[in-house]
Structures are given as structure tokens and as C-alpha cells.
PDB file of C-alpha atoms in Angstrom:
ATOM      1  CA  MET A   1      88.055  72.305  21.211  1.00 56.00           C
ATOM      2  CA  GLU A   2      87.469  70.833  24.610  1.00 75.00           C
ATOM      3  CA  PRO A   3      91.112  69.882  25.300  1.00 78.00           C
ATOM      4  CA  ILE A   4      92.189  73.389  24.353  1.00 80.00           C
ATOM      5  CA  ILE A   5      89.660  74.906  26.782  1.00 81.00           C
ATOM      6  CA  ILE A   6      90.807  72.647  29.566  1.00 81.00           C
ATOM      7  CA  VAL A   7      94.417  73.600  28.925  1.00 78.00           C
ATOM      8  CA  LEU A   8      93.510  77.272  28.922  1.00 79.00           C
ATOM      9  CA  ILE A   9      91.644  76.890  32.212  1.00 82.00           C
ATOM     10  CA  ILE A  10      94.628  75.145  33.727  1.00 82.00           C
ATOM     11  CA  LEU A  11      96.933  77.907  32.519  1.00 82.00           C
ATOM     12  CA  VAL A  12      94.692  80.603  33.983  1.00 81.00           C
ATOM     13  CA  VAL A  13      94.601  78.825  37.299  1.00 82.00           C
ATOM     14  CA  LEU A  14      98.380  78.459  37.301  1.00 82.00           C
ATOM     15  CA  VAL A  15      98.830  82.110  36.433  1.00 78.00           C
ATOM     16  CA  PHE A  16      96.444  83.106  39.228  1.00 80.00           C
ATOM     17  CA  ILE A  17      98.322  80.942  41.722  1.00 81.00           C
ATOM     18  CA  ALA A  18     101.634  82.336  40.499  1.00 78.00           C
ATOM     19  CA  LEU A  19     100.384  85.873  40.969  1.00 79.00           C
ATOM     20  CA  ILE A  20      99.248  85.039  44.467  1.00 81.00           C
ATOM     21  CA  LYS A  21     102.631  83.586  45.312  1.00 79.00           C
ATOM     22  CA  THR A  22     104.478  86.402  43.613  1.00 84.00           C
ATOM     23  CA  ILE A  23     102.796  89.262  45.476  1.00 84.00           C
ATOM     24  CA  GLN A  24     103.357  89.227  49.232  1.00 86.00           C
ATOM     25  CA  VAL A  25     101.820  91.890  51.476  1.00 87.00           C
ATOM     26  CA  ILE A  26     103.537  92.220  54.862  1.00 89.00           C
ATOM     27  CA  PRO A  27     101.636  94.095  57.614  1.00 90.00           C
ATOM     28  CA  GLN A  28     103.169  96.980  59.525  1.00 91.00           C
ATOM     29  CA  ALA A  29     105.536  96.032  62.407  1.00 89.00           C
ATOM     30  CA  SER A  30     106.020  92.588  60.920  1.00 92.00           C
ATOM     31  CA  ALA A  31     108.708  90.806  58.916  1.00 93.00           C
ATOM     32  CA  ALA A  32     108.918  87.636  56.808  1.00 92.00           C
ATOM     33  CA  ILE A  33     111.834  85.303  56.107  1.00 92.00           C
ATOM     34  CA  VAL A  34     112.233  84.213  52.457  1.00 92.00           C
ATOM     35  CA  GLU A  35     114.053  81.003  51.548  1.00 91.00           C
ATOM     36  CA  ARG A  36     115.033  79.840  48.103  1.00 89.00           C
ATOM     37  CA  PHE A  37     115.398  76.110  47.848  1.00 87.00           C
ATOM     38  CA  GLY A  38     115.650  75.937  51.628  1.00 85.00           C
ATOM     39  CA  ARG A  39     118.298  78.603  51.978  1.00 90.00           C
ATOM     40  CA  TYR A  40     117.807  82.055  53.478  1.00 91.00           C
ATOM     41  CA  THR A  41     117.540  84.690  50.804  1.00 90.00           C
ATOM     42  CA  ARG A  42     116.188  87.906  52.316  1.00 91.00           C
ATOM     43  CA  THR A  43     113.832  89.446  54.860  1.00 91.00           C
ATOM     44  CA  LEU A  44     110.614  91.010  53.654  1.00 90.00           C
ATOM     45  CA  ASN A  45     109.644  94.265  55.368  1.00 91.00           C
ATOM     46  CA  ALA A  46     106.213  95.845  55.721  1.00 89.00           C
ATOM     47  CA  GLY A  47     104.438  96.635  52.466  1.00 88.00           C
ATOM     48  CA  LEU A  48     104.092  95.062  49.023  1.00 88.00           C
ATOM     49  CA  ASN A  49     106.856  92.609  48.114  1.00 88.00           C
ATOM     50  CA  ILE A  50     107.524  90.502  44.989  1.00 87.00           C
ATOM     51  CA  VAL A  51     108.956  87.003  45.212  1.00 87.00           C
ATOM     52  CA  VAL A  52     109.652  84.301  42.648  1.00 85.00           C
ATOM     53  CA  PRO A  53     106.766  81.839  42.729  1.00 83.00           C
ATOM     54  CA  PHE A  54     107.426  78.174  43.299  1.00 82.00           C
ATOM     55  CA  ILE A  55     111.083  79.019  44.012  1.00 86.00           C
ATOM     56  CA  ASP A  56     110.954  81.472  46.937  1.00 85.00           C
ATOM     57  CA  THR A  57     108.969  80.425  49.994  1.00 86.00           C
ATOM     58  CA  ILE A  58     107.963  82.263  53.147  1.00 88.00           C
ATOM     59  CA  ARG A  59     109.628  80.482  56.069  1.00 86.00           C
ATOM     60  CA  ASN A  60     108.367  82.517  59.016  1.00 87.00           C
ATOM     61  CA  ARG A  61     106.373  85.642  59.780  1.00 90.00           C
ATOM     62  CA  ILE A  62     107.588  87.479  62.895  1.00 91.00           C
ATOM     63  CA  ASP A  63     105.850  90.212  64.883  1.00 91.00           C
ATOM     64  CA  LEU A  64     108.301  93.039  65.592  1.00 92.00           C
ATOM     65  CA  ARG A  65     106.175  94.695  68.288  1.00 93.00           C
ATOM     66  CA  GLU A  66     107.066  94.504  71.973  1.00 92.00           C
ATOM     67  CA  GLN A  67     105.728  91.319  73.518  1.00 92.00           C
ATOM     68  CA  VAL A  68     104.706  90.537  77.091  1.00 92.00           C
ATOM     69  CA  VAL A  69     105.208  87.006  78.328  1.00 91.00           C
ATOM     70  CA  PRO A  70     104.272  85.962  81.897  1.00 91.00           C
ATOM     71  CA  PHE A  71     106.028  82.915  83.275  1.00 89.00           C
ATOM     72  CA  PRO A  72     104.460  80.596  85.874  1.00 88.00           C
ATOM     73  CA  PRO A  73     105.696  80.696  89.481  1.00 88.00           C
ATOM     74  CA  GLN A  74     109.105  79.145  89.964  1.00 86.00           C
ATOM     75  CA  PRO A  75     110.372  77.781  93.299  1.00 88.00           C
ATOM     76  CA  VAL A  76     113.636  79.468  94.285  1.00 88.00           C
ATOM     77  CA  ILE A  77     115.797  78.799  97.359  1.00 88.00           C
ATOM     78  CA  THR A  78     117.179  81.816  99.212  1.00 87.00           C
ATOM     79  CA  GLN A  79     120.515  82.064 100.999  1.00 87.00           C
ATOM     80  CA  ASP A  80     118.878  81.186 104.341  1.00 84.00           C
ATOM     81  CA  ASN A  81     117.398  77.958 102.839  1.00 85.00           C
ATOM     82  CA  LEU A  82     113.831  79.145 102.409  1.00 84.00           C
ATOM     83  CA  VAL A  83     111.792  78.255  99.345  1.00 87.00           C
ATOM     84  CA  VAL A  84     109.899  81.142  97.744  1.00 88.00           C
ATOM     85  CA  ASN A  85     107.729  81.128  94.622  1.00 89.00           C
ATOM     86  CA  ILE A  86     108.433  83.978  92.205  1.00 89.00           C
ATOM     87  CA  ASP A  87     106.289  85.051  89.251  1.00 89.00           C
ATOM     88  CA  THR A  88     108.089  86.923  86.481  1.00 90.00           C
ATOM     89  CA  VAL A  89     106.964  88.963  83.497  1.00 92.00           C
ATOM     90  CA  ILE A  90     109.266  89.585  80.505  1.00 91.00           C
ATOM     91  CA  TYR A  91     108.901  92.466  78.053  1.00 92.00           C
ATOM     92  CA  TYR A  92     110.906  91.717  74.907  1.00 92.00           C
ATOM     93  CA  GLN A  93     111.075  92.774  71.273  1.00 93.00           C
ATOM     94  CA  VAL A  94     112.474  91.066  68.177  1.00 93.00           C
ATOM     95  CA  THR A  95     115.039  93.308  66.536  1.00 92.00           C
ATOM     96  CA  ASP A  96     116.492  90.826  63.978  1.00 92.00           C
ATOM     97  CA  ALA A  97     114.014  88.478  62.336  1.00 91.00           C
ATOM     98  CA  ARG A  98     116.759  86.393  60.716  1.00 92.00           C
ATOM     99  CA  ALA A  99     118.593  85.770  64.018  1.00 91.00           C
ATOM    100  CA  ALA A 100     115.356  85.014  65.842  1.00 91.00           C
ATOM    101  CA  THR A 101     114.562  82.401  63.197  1.00 91.00           C
ATOM    102  CA  TYR A 102     117.906  80.687  62.701  1.00 91.00           C
ATOM    103  CA  GLU A 103     119.903  81.307  65.919  1.00 90.00           C
ATOM    104  CA  VAL A 104     117.501  79.630  68.337  1.00 89.00           C
ATOM    105  CA  ALA A 105     114.804  77.041  67.843  1.00 87.00           C
ATOM    106  CA  SER A 106     112.226  78.610  70.222  1.00 88.00           C
ATOM    107  CA  TYR A 107     113.244  81.940  71.669  1.00 88.00           C
ATOM    108  CA  ILE A 108     110.237  82.038  74.044  1.00 90.00           C
ATOM    109  CA  GLN A 109     111.232  78.771  75.686  1.00 90.00           C
ATOM    110  CA  ALA A 110     114.875  79.827  75.715  1.00 90.00           C
ATOM    111  CA  ILE A 111     114.025  83.119  77.448  1.00 90.00           C
ATOM    112  CA  GLU A 112     111.915  81.296  80.036  1.00 90.00           C
ATOM    113  CA  GLN A 113     114.603  78.800  80.947  1.00 90.00           C
ATOM    114  CA  LEU A 114     117.278  81.481  81.013  1.00 90.00           C
ATOM    115  CA  THR A 115     115.080  83.591  83.302  1.00 90.00           C
ATOM    116  CA  VAL A 116     114.577  80.700  85.740  1.00 90.00           C
ATOM    117  CA  THR A 117     118.265  79.820  85.983  1.00 90.00           C
ATOM    118  CA  THR A 118     119.359  83.464  86.306  1.00 90.00           C
ATOM    119  CA  LEU A 119     116.712  84.123  88.937  1.00 90.00           C
ATOM    120  CA  ARG A 120     117.878  81.174  91.004  1.00 89.00           C
ATOM    121  CA  ASN A 121     121.454  82.394  90.860  1.00 90.00           C
ATOM    122  CA  ILE A 122     120.480  85.902  91.978  1.00 89.00           C
ATOM    123  CA  ILE A 123     118.080  84.849  94.752  1.00 89.00           C
ATOM    124  CA  GLY A 124     120.537  82.211  95.987  1.00 87.00           C
ATOM    125  CA  GLY A 125     122.859  84.996  97.124  1.00 87.00           C
ATOM    126  CA  MET A 126     120.165  86.877  99.098  1.00 87.00           C
ATOM    127  CA  ASP A 127     118.315  86.141 102.294  1.00 86.00           C
ATOM    128  CA  LEU A 128     114.532  86.334 102.522  1.00 84.00           C
ATOM    129  CA  GLU A 129     114.366  89.861 103.929  1.00 82.00           C
ATOM    130  CA  ARG A 130     116.628  91.250 101.242  1.00 85.00           C
ATOM    131  CA  THR A 131     114.716  89.339  98.569  1.00 84.00           C
ATOM    132  CA  LEU A 132     111.440  90.921  99.645  1.00 83.00           C
ATOM    133  CA  THR A 133     112.875  94.436  99.728  1.00 84.00           C
ATOM    134  CA  SER A 134     115.191  94.389  96.682  1.00 85.00           C
ATOM    135  CA  ARG A 135     112.882  93.953  93.718  1.00 86.00           C
ATOM    136  CA  GLU A 136     114.471  96.766  91.740  1.00 88.00           C
ATOM    137  CA  GLU A 137     117.917  95.284  92.278  1.00 88.00           C
ATOM    138  CA  ILE A 138     116.724  91.826  91.196  1.00 89.00           C
ATOM    139  CA  ASN A 139     114.942  93.252  88.132  1.00 88.00           C
ATOM    140  CA  ALA A 140     118.041  95.161  87.029  1.00 88.00           C
ATOM    141  CA  ALA A 141     120.369  92.172  87.492  1.00 89.00           C
ATOM    142  CA  LEU A 142     117.956  89.826  85.701  1.00 89.00           C
ATOM    143  CA  ARG A 143     117.443  92.219  82.801  1.00 88.00           C
ATOM    144  CA  GLY A 144     121.198  92.700  82.351  1.00 87.00           C
ATOM    145  CA  VAL A 145     121.856  88.950  82.081  1.00 88.00           C
ATOM    146  CA  LEU A 146     118.878  88.308  79.772  1.00 89.00           C
ATOM    147  CA  ASP A 147     119.647  91.229  77.482  1.00 86.00           C
ATOM    148  CA  GLU A 148     123.238  90.096  77.078  1.00 87.00           C
ATOM    149  CA  ALA A 149     122.280  86.484  76.381  1.00 87.00           C
ATOM    150  CA  THR A 150     119.408  87.211  74.008  1.00 90.00           C
ATOM    151  CA  GLY A 151     121.293  89.796  71.948  1.00 88.00           C
ATOM    152  CA  LYS A 152     122.706  87.167  69.610  1.00 90.00           C
ATOM    153  CA  TRP A 153     119.189  85.799  69.100  1.00 91.00           C
ATOM    154  CA  GLY A 154     118.032  89.118  67.685  1.00 91.00           C
ATOM    155  CA  ILE A 155     115.915  89.849  70.770  1.00 92.00           C
ATOM    156  CA  ARG A 156     116.069  92.818  73.108  1.00 91.00           C
ATOM    157  CA  VAL A 157     114.731  92.421  76.648  1.00 90.00           C
ATOM    158  CA  ASN A 158     113.250  95.781  77.623  1.00 89.00           C
ATOM    159  CA  ARG A 159     111.959  95.054  81.108  1.00 88.00           C
ATOM    160  CA  VAL A 160     111.813  92.274  83.655  1.00 88.00           C
ATOM    161  CA  GLU A 161     109.311  92.468  86.503  1.00 88.00           C
ATOM    162  CA  LEU A 162     108.841  90.261  89.547  1.00 88.00           C
ATOM    163  CA  LYS A 163     105.071  90.029  89.722  1.00 85.00           C
ATOM    164  CA  ALA A 164     104.887  88.221  93.064  1.00 83.00           C
ATOM    165  CA  ILE A 165     107.209  86.815  95.717  1.00 85.00           C
ATOM    166  CA  GLU A 166     105.452  84.303  97.963  1.00 84.00           C
ATOM    167  CA  PRO A 167     107.363  82.995 101.000  1.00 83.00           C
ATOM    168  CA  PRO A 168     106.203  79.864 102.890  1.00 76.00           C
ATOM    169  CA  THR A 169     103.018  80.025 104.952  1.00 79.00           C
ATOM    170  CA  SER A 170     104.850  79.729 108.282  1.00 74.00           C
ATOM    171  CA  ILE A 171     107.149  82.583 107.310  1.00 73.00           C
ATOM    172  CA  GLN A 172     104.158  84.694 106.302  1.00 71.00           C
ATOM    173  CA  ASP A 173     102.554  84.103 109.718  1.00 76.00           C
ATOM    174  CA  SER A 174     105.780  85.058 111.486  1.00 73.00           C
ATOM    175  CA  MET A 175     106.117  88.178 109.356  1.00 71.00           C
ATOM    176  CA  GLU A 176     102.526  89.181 110.102  1.00 76.00           C
ATOM    177  CA  LYS A 177     103.126  88.755 113.838  1.00 80.00           C
ATOM    178  CA  GLN A 178     106.323  90.791 113.600  1.00 78.00           C
ATOM    179  CA  MET A 179     104.584  93.530 111.638  1.00 80.00           C
ATOM    180  CA  ARG A 180     101.726  93.575 114.155  1.00 82.00           C
ATOM    181  CA  ALA A 181     104.204  93.848 117.028  1.00 86.00           C
ATOM    182  CA  ASP A 182     106.024  96.667 115.245  1.00 85.00           C
ATOM    183  CA  ARG A 183     102.758  98.524 114.671  1.00 85.00           C
ATOM    184  CA  ASP A 184     101.767  98.101 118.326  1.00 86.00           C
ATOM    185  CA  LYS A 185     105.198  99.335 119.385  1.00 88.00           C
ATOM    186  CA  ARG A 186     104.968 102.392 117.141  1.00 88.00           C
ATOM    187  CA  ALA A 187     101.458 103.098 118.416  1.00 88.00           C
ATOM    188  CA  ALA A 188     102.627 102.895 122.041  1.00 89.00           C
ATOM    189  CA  ILE A 189     105.575 105.171 121.285  1.00 91.00           C
ATOM    190  CA  LEU A 190     103.359 107.693 119.537  1.00 89.00           C
ATOM    191  CA  GLN A 191     100.877 107.618 122.415  1.00 89.00           C
ATOM    192  CA  ALA A 192     103.659 108.141 124.954  1.00 90.00           C
ATOM    193  CA  GLU A 193     105.038 110.991 122.876  1.00 90.00           C
ATOM    194  CA  GLY A 194     101.576 112.525 122.743  1.00 89.00           C
ATOM    195  CA  VAL A 195     101.130 112.281 126.514  1.00 89.00           C
ATOM    196  CA  ARG A 196     104.601 113.709 127.069  1.00 89.00           C
ATOM    197  CA  GLN A 197     103.963 116.589 124.699  1.00 89.00           C
ATOM    198  CA  SER A 198     100.598 117.230 126.355  1.00 89.00           C
ATOM    199  CA  GLU A 199     102.197 117.343 129.826  1.00 89.00           C
ATOM    200  CA  ILE A 200     104.909 119.672 128.560  1.00 91.00           C
ATOM    201  CA  LEU A 201     102.352 121.993 127.002  1.00 90.00           C
ATOM    202  CA  ARG A 202     100.215 121.910 130.156  1.00 89.00           C
ATOM    203  CA  ALA A 203     103.252 122.698 132.335  1.00 89.00           C
ATOM    204  CA  GLU A 204     104.250 125.500 130.000  1.00 89.00           C
ATOM    205  CA  GLY A 205     100.714 126.868 130.173  1.00 88.00           C
ATOM    206  CA  GLU A 206     100.636 126.756 133.976  1.00 88.00           C
ATOM    207  CA  LYS A 207     104.051 128.369 134.134  1.00 88.00           C
ATOM    208  CA  GLN A 208     102.977 131.137 131.783  1.00 88.00           C
ATOM    209  CA  SER A 209      99.756 131.582 133.740  1.00 88.00           C
ATOM    210  CA  GLN A 210     101.641 131.875 137.055  1.00 89.00           C
ATOM    211  CA  ILE A 211     104.056 134.340 135.511  1.00 90.00           C
ATOM    212  CA  LEU A 212     101.222 136.464 134.171  1.00 89.00           C
ATOM    213  CA  ARG A 213      99.357 136.239 137.488  1.00 88.00           C
ATOM    214  CA  ALA A 214     102.483 137.263 139.433  1.00 90.00           C
ATOM    215  CA  GLU A 215     103.092 140.121 137.027  1.00 89.00           C
ATOM    216  CA  GLY A 216      99.473 141.229 137.445  1.00 88.00           C
ATOM    217  CA  GLU A 217      99.688 141.067 141.226  1.00 88.00           C
ATOM    218  CA  ALA A 218     102.972 142.968 141.197  1.00 89.00           C
ATOM    219  CA  LYS A 219     101.500 145.674 138.999  1.00 89.00           C
ATOM    220  CA  ALA A 220      98.375 145.823 141.183  1.00 89.00           C
ATOM    221  CA  ALA A 221     100.498 146.117 144.364  1.00 88.00           C
ATOM    222  CA  ALA A 222     102.597 148.803 142.730  1.00 88.00           C
ATOM    223  CA  LEU A 223      99.497 150.724 141.688  1.00 88.00           C
ATOM    224  CA  ARG A 224      97.986 150.269 145.177  1.00 86.00           C
ATOM    225  CA  ALA A 225     101.172 151.474 146.852  1.00 87.00           C
ATOM    226  CA  GLU A 226     101.345 154.383 144.457  1.00 87.00           C
ATOM    227  CA  GLY A 227      97.714 155.261 145.269  1.00 85.00           C
ATOM    228  CA  GLU A 228      98.361 155.072 148.997  1.00 83.00           C
ATOM    229  CA  ALA A 229     101.480 157.175 148.626  1.00 83.00           C
ATOM    230  CA  GLN A 230      99.507 159.709 146.609  1.00 84.00           C
ATOM    231  CA  ALA A 231      96.808 159.765 149.312  1.00 81.00           C
ATOM    232  CA  VAL A 232      99.429 160.301 152.036  1.00 76.00           C
ATOM    233  CA  ARG A 233     100.998 163.101 150.032  1.00 79.00           C
ATOM    234  CA  THR A 234      97.597 164.690 149.502  1.00 80.00           C
ATOM    235  CA  VAL A 235      96.749 164.539 153.236  1.00 71.00           C
ATOM    236  CA  PHE A 236     100.201 165.776 154.134  1.00 70.00           C
ATOM    237  CA  GLU A 237      99.920 168.680 151.723  1.00 76.00           C
ATOM    238  CA  ALA A 238      96.407 169.489 152.968  1.00 73.00           C
ATOM    239  CA  ILE A 239      97.585 169.495 156.599  1.00 70.00           C
ATOM    240  CA  HIS A 240     100.517 171.731 155.818  1.00 70.00           C
ATOM    241  CA  ALA A 241      98.337 173.968 153.709  1.00 71.00           C
ATOM    242  CA  GLY A 242      95.884 174.372 156.644  1.00 65.00           C
ATOM    243  CA  ASP A 243      98.728 175.143 159.073  1.00 64.00           C
ATOM    244  CA  PRO A 244      97.128 173.386 162.129  1.00 62.00           C
ATOM    245  CA  ASP A 245      98.252 174.404 165.656  1.00 61.00           C
ATOM    246  CA  GLN A 246      98.908 172.198 168.645  1.00 63.00           C
ATOM    247  CA  LYS A 247      95.390 172.632 169.988  1.00 61.00           C
ATOM    248  CA  LEU A 248      93.722 171.252 166.865  1.00 63.00           C
ATOM    249  CA  LEU A 249      96.091 168.297 166.753  1.00 61.00           C
ATOM    250  CA  SER A 250      95.358 167.568 170.445  1.00 65.00           C
ATOM    251  CA  TYR A 251      91.643 167.670 169.808  1.00 64.00           C
ATOM    252  CA  GLN A 252      91.949 165.288 166.830  1.00 65.00           C
ATOM    253  CA  TYR A 253      94.093 162.993 168.937  1.00 61.00           C
ATOM    254  CA  LEU A 254      91.406 162.819 171.639  1.00 66.00           C
ATOM    255  CA  GLN A 255      88.783 162.045 169.019  1.00 67.00           C
ATOM    256  CA  MET A 256      90.750 159.022 167.865  1.00 66.00           C
ATOM    257  CA  LEU A 257      91.049 157.522 171.374  1.00 64.00           C
ATOM    258  CA  PRO A 258      87.523 155.960 171.420  1.00 68.00           C
ATOM    259  CA  LYS A 259      88.190 154.299 168.073  1.00 66.00           C
ATOM    260  CA  ILE A 260      91.387 152.846 169.437  1.00 63.00           C
ATOM    261  CA  ALA A 261      89.458 151.378 172.375  1.00 62.00           C
ATOM    262  CA  GLU A 262      86.709 149.834 170.186  1.00 64.00           C
ATOM    263  CA  GLY A 263      86.463 146.069 169.771  1.00 58.00           C
ATOM    264  CA  ASP A 264      85.834 143.161 172.118  1.00 58.00           C
ATOM    265  CA  ALA A 265      89.337 141.867 171.667  1.00 54.00           C
ATOM    266  CA  ASN A 266      90.925 144.934 173.241  1.00 54.00           C
ATOM    267  CA  LYS A 267      91.366 143.773 176.837  1.00 54.00           C
ATOM    268  CA  LEU A 268      94.328 146.001 177.540  1.00 56.00           C
ATOM    269  CA  TRP A 269      94.492 149.682 176.706  1.00 53.00           C
ATOM    270  CA  ILE A 270      97.836 151.409 177.010  1.00 55.00           C
ATOM    271  CA  VAL A 271      97.633 155.139 177.575  1.00 53.00           C
ATOM    272  CA  PRO A 272     100.425 156.894 175.723  1.00 55.00           C
ATOM    273  CA  SER A 273     102.576 159.441 177.470  1.00 55.00           C
ATOM    274  CA  GLU A 274     101.438 162.169 175.118  1.00 55.00           C
ATOM    275  CA  ILE A 275      97.909 162.111 176.623  1.00 57.00           C
ATOM    276  CA  GLY A 276      98.889 164.674 179.249  1.00 60.00           C
ATOM    277  CA  ASP A 277     100.081 167.151 176.647  1.00 60.00           C
ATOM    278  CA  ALA A 278      96.904 166.605 174.665  1.00 54.00           C
ATOM    279  CA  LEU A 279      94.723 167.265 177.734  1.00 57.00           C
ATOM    280  CA  LYS A 280      96.667 170.398 178.592  1.00 60.00           C
ATOM    281  CA  GLY A 281      96.230 171.664 175.076  1.00 55.00           C
ATOM    282  CA  LEU A 282      92.536 170.897 175.152  1.00 53.00           C
ATOM    283  CA  SER A 283      92.087 172.672 178.542  1.00 58.00           C
ATOM    284  CA  GLY A 284      93.763 175.738 177.171  1.00 56.00           C
ATOM    285  CA  ALA A 285      91.498 175.659 174.156  1.00 52.00           C
ATOM    286  CA  MET A 286      88.389 175.431 176.364  1.00 53.00           C
ATOM    287  CA  GLY A 287      89.586 178.315 178.512  1.00 55.00           C
ATOM    288  CA  ASN A 288      90.085 180.532 175.551  1.00 52.00           C
ATOM    289  CA  PHE A 289      86.645 179.641 174.303  1.00 46.00           C
ATOM    290  CA  GLY A 290      85.100 180.733 177.634  1.00 50.00           C
ATOM    291  CA  ALA A 291      86.935 184.042 177.593  1.00 49.00           C
ATOM    292  CA  MET A 292      85.557 184.761 174.182  1.00 49.00           C
ATOM    293  CA  GLY A 293      82.047 184.405 175.733  1.00 46.00           C
ATOM    294  CA  GLY A 294      82.345 187.870 177.539  1.00 44.00           C
ATOM    295  CA  ASN A 295      83.102 186.936 181.187  1.00 46.00           C
ATOM    296  CA  GLY A 296      86.738 186.468 182.123  1.00 43.00           C
ATOM    297  CA  ASN A 297      85.869 184.621 185.388  1.00 43.00           C
ATOM    298  CA  SER A 298      83.277 182.304 183.857  1.00 41.00           C
ATOM    299  CA  ALA A 299      83.899 178.563 184.159  1.00 42.00           C
ATOM    300  CA  PRO A 300      83.625 175.996 181.490  1.00 43.00           C
ATOM    301  CA  ALA A 301      80.260 175.076 182.982  1.00 41.00           C
ATOM    302  CA  ASN A 302      78.710 177.928 180.922  1.00 41.00           C
ATOM    303  CA  VAL A 303      79.394 175.985 177.716  1.00 41.00           C
ATOM    304  CA  PRO A 304      76.204 174.547 176.268  1.00 42.00           C
ATOM    305  CA  ALA A 305      75.580 170.895 176.966  1.00 38.00           C
ATOM    306  CA  GLN A 306      75.457 169.877 173.277  1.00 39.00           C
ATOM    307  CA  GLU A 307      79.034 171.173 172.778  1.00 39.00           C
ATOM    308  CA  ARG A 308      80.542 169.267 175.675  1.00 42.00           C
ATOM    309  CA  ARG A 309      82.721 166.317 174.910  1.00 43.00           C
ATOM    310  CA  GLU A 310      82.771 163.450 177.246  1.00 43.00           C
ATOM    311  CA  LYS A 311      86.227 162.413 178.038  1.00 43.00           C
ATOM    312  CA  PRO A 312      86.844 158.724 177.601  1.00 44.00           C
ATOM    313  CA  SER A 313      87.247 156.825 180.779  1.00 44.00           C
ATOM    314  CA  ILE A 314      90.773 155.856 181.531  1.00 39.00           C
ATOM    315  CA  ASP A 315      91.042 152.486 183.167  1.00 38.00           C
TER     316      ASP A 315
END
């Protein structure tokens, strides 16, 4: 009985191992290469798969998701003989598991070496300034070459990024000095533009102020002249409305003579020729006033003292 039990146990173990090897579960976004007696048979996709135990073997399991691989800095010589270190990052995805397994021994190492050689060819045709400012151009050229070369390997290169471009230390110092000089130059230009704009605005303000002041003075002079003209017209109309005779005008003229003679600066007083006519008119007016007093032969001496007018002395 014991040999039979041992045989049964061995059979159960073999059946269990056969079941394990027969049922293959492939995770999502993965693939497996099946070989039969060392020869490629088929590619297992995600899910439950059945293989022939002890005949079919799983050669390789490949992740079909997009992968990110950073490469270490690589020294590259530019067109103007300057050595720069460039870090690159590759985004790739396996599209054909069979080609990725049998067409290249190590596609990661192949992509790295192809990236280095292609990058040296591209950078070798650019100077340092263009290299620092043409990352998009370099990325596009590098991606085009890599995608074309890796297509037969069952790999698609989605993106290539230059993570860092490090020129030599001496070049970095020179670039910093140049950038500092450019910033100082721009600052000086902006300051000069500000001063210029400020002077222009100040001049425009003064000009506008002078224009407004001149306009105000002109309007004030016009209003003043208009007021004076109105006053003259009013006096003129009042005089004409009162109908003054020659005697009244002569009397008013004599009243203005003392005011003409006022002031310490008047050293010379010119007597106008019309003074005689004014005196004659005034004498006639005084005579008529005496006659109205009731005595035709009375002299002007009968006029009360408070109504006499002292004649201004004529020098």
C-alpha cells in the first residue's frame, strides 16, 4: 500500500505543477513571450491564458506602459569647440513585445547609446548660444532620429527632453557678466526714458499752464476794457441826458485844476490855453448869480464867504 500512496502523491504533485504551468495570468498593460522548444510561438496578452506545460515556456514579460528613462550627463562639443554636459530624459513605450525581445538584445542600452551619438551630431552643428536657446529644435531633431531607429525594435519614442545644459565654468562667468551688463544697460535706458518722459510732461504742463494763464489774462483784460467802455458810455449818456451848458463845464474844469497840481513830483505846471475861456464863463456865471440877488449894481463881494471859491494860484 505504501508504494501506491507514494505514487499517488507524486502524481498529485505533478498534476498541481502542470496546472500551475498551464494557467498563466498576465496583468493589464503587460505581455509575455511564449517559446516552444526554444522557438517563438505566440505573445500572451493581459488576462487568463493556457499554455502547454513542460513544452511552452515564458521567455520574457514586458511592460507595455510608457517608461521614463533618465540618462547621465554626456559631454558634447559644440561648433565653437566648447564642451557642454547635457542631461537627457527619454519617454518611450513598447509597442511590439516580440520585436523588443528578439530584434535587440537590450533596448534600454541601445536607446541610450543612440541618444548620445545623435545628440553629439546635432550639437556639433550649433554654437553655444544657439545650443542654449534651441532646446525645442534639439528635442524635435533627437526625437525624429530615435523614433525612426527604434521603430524596428518595436519601441516608440514619445518625447525627448534636455533636462540640463551646463557650459564650462568660465563660460558661465562670462555669461553672467554679460547678462549683468545687459541688465544695467536696460536699467539705464529705462531711467533715461523716464527722465525724458518726465521732462516732456513737465514742459507740456508748463506750456498748458502758460496758455491758460494767457487766456485768463486776455479774458480779464477784455472784461476790464468792456467795463471801462460801459462806464464811459454811461457817463457820456448821463452828460448828454443832463444837457450841461458851457458855464457848468467851465466850473467843473476849474475844480479839476487843483487835482492836476497835486503831488510833489509836479515841478512844472502848464496852463492850458482854454483857461481864459473857462474864467470868462465862470465870471459870467457869478455875475448872473449876483443879479438874481435883487440889486443889479451889486458886486460879487455880496456873495457869502462860504460860497466863494478860491482861485488856484497860477505860477
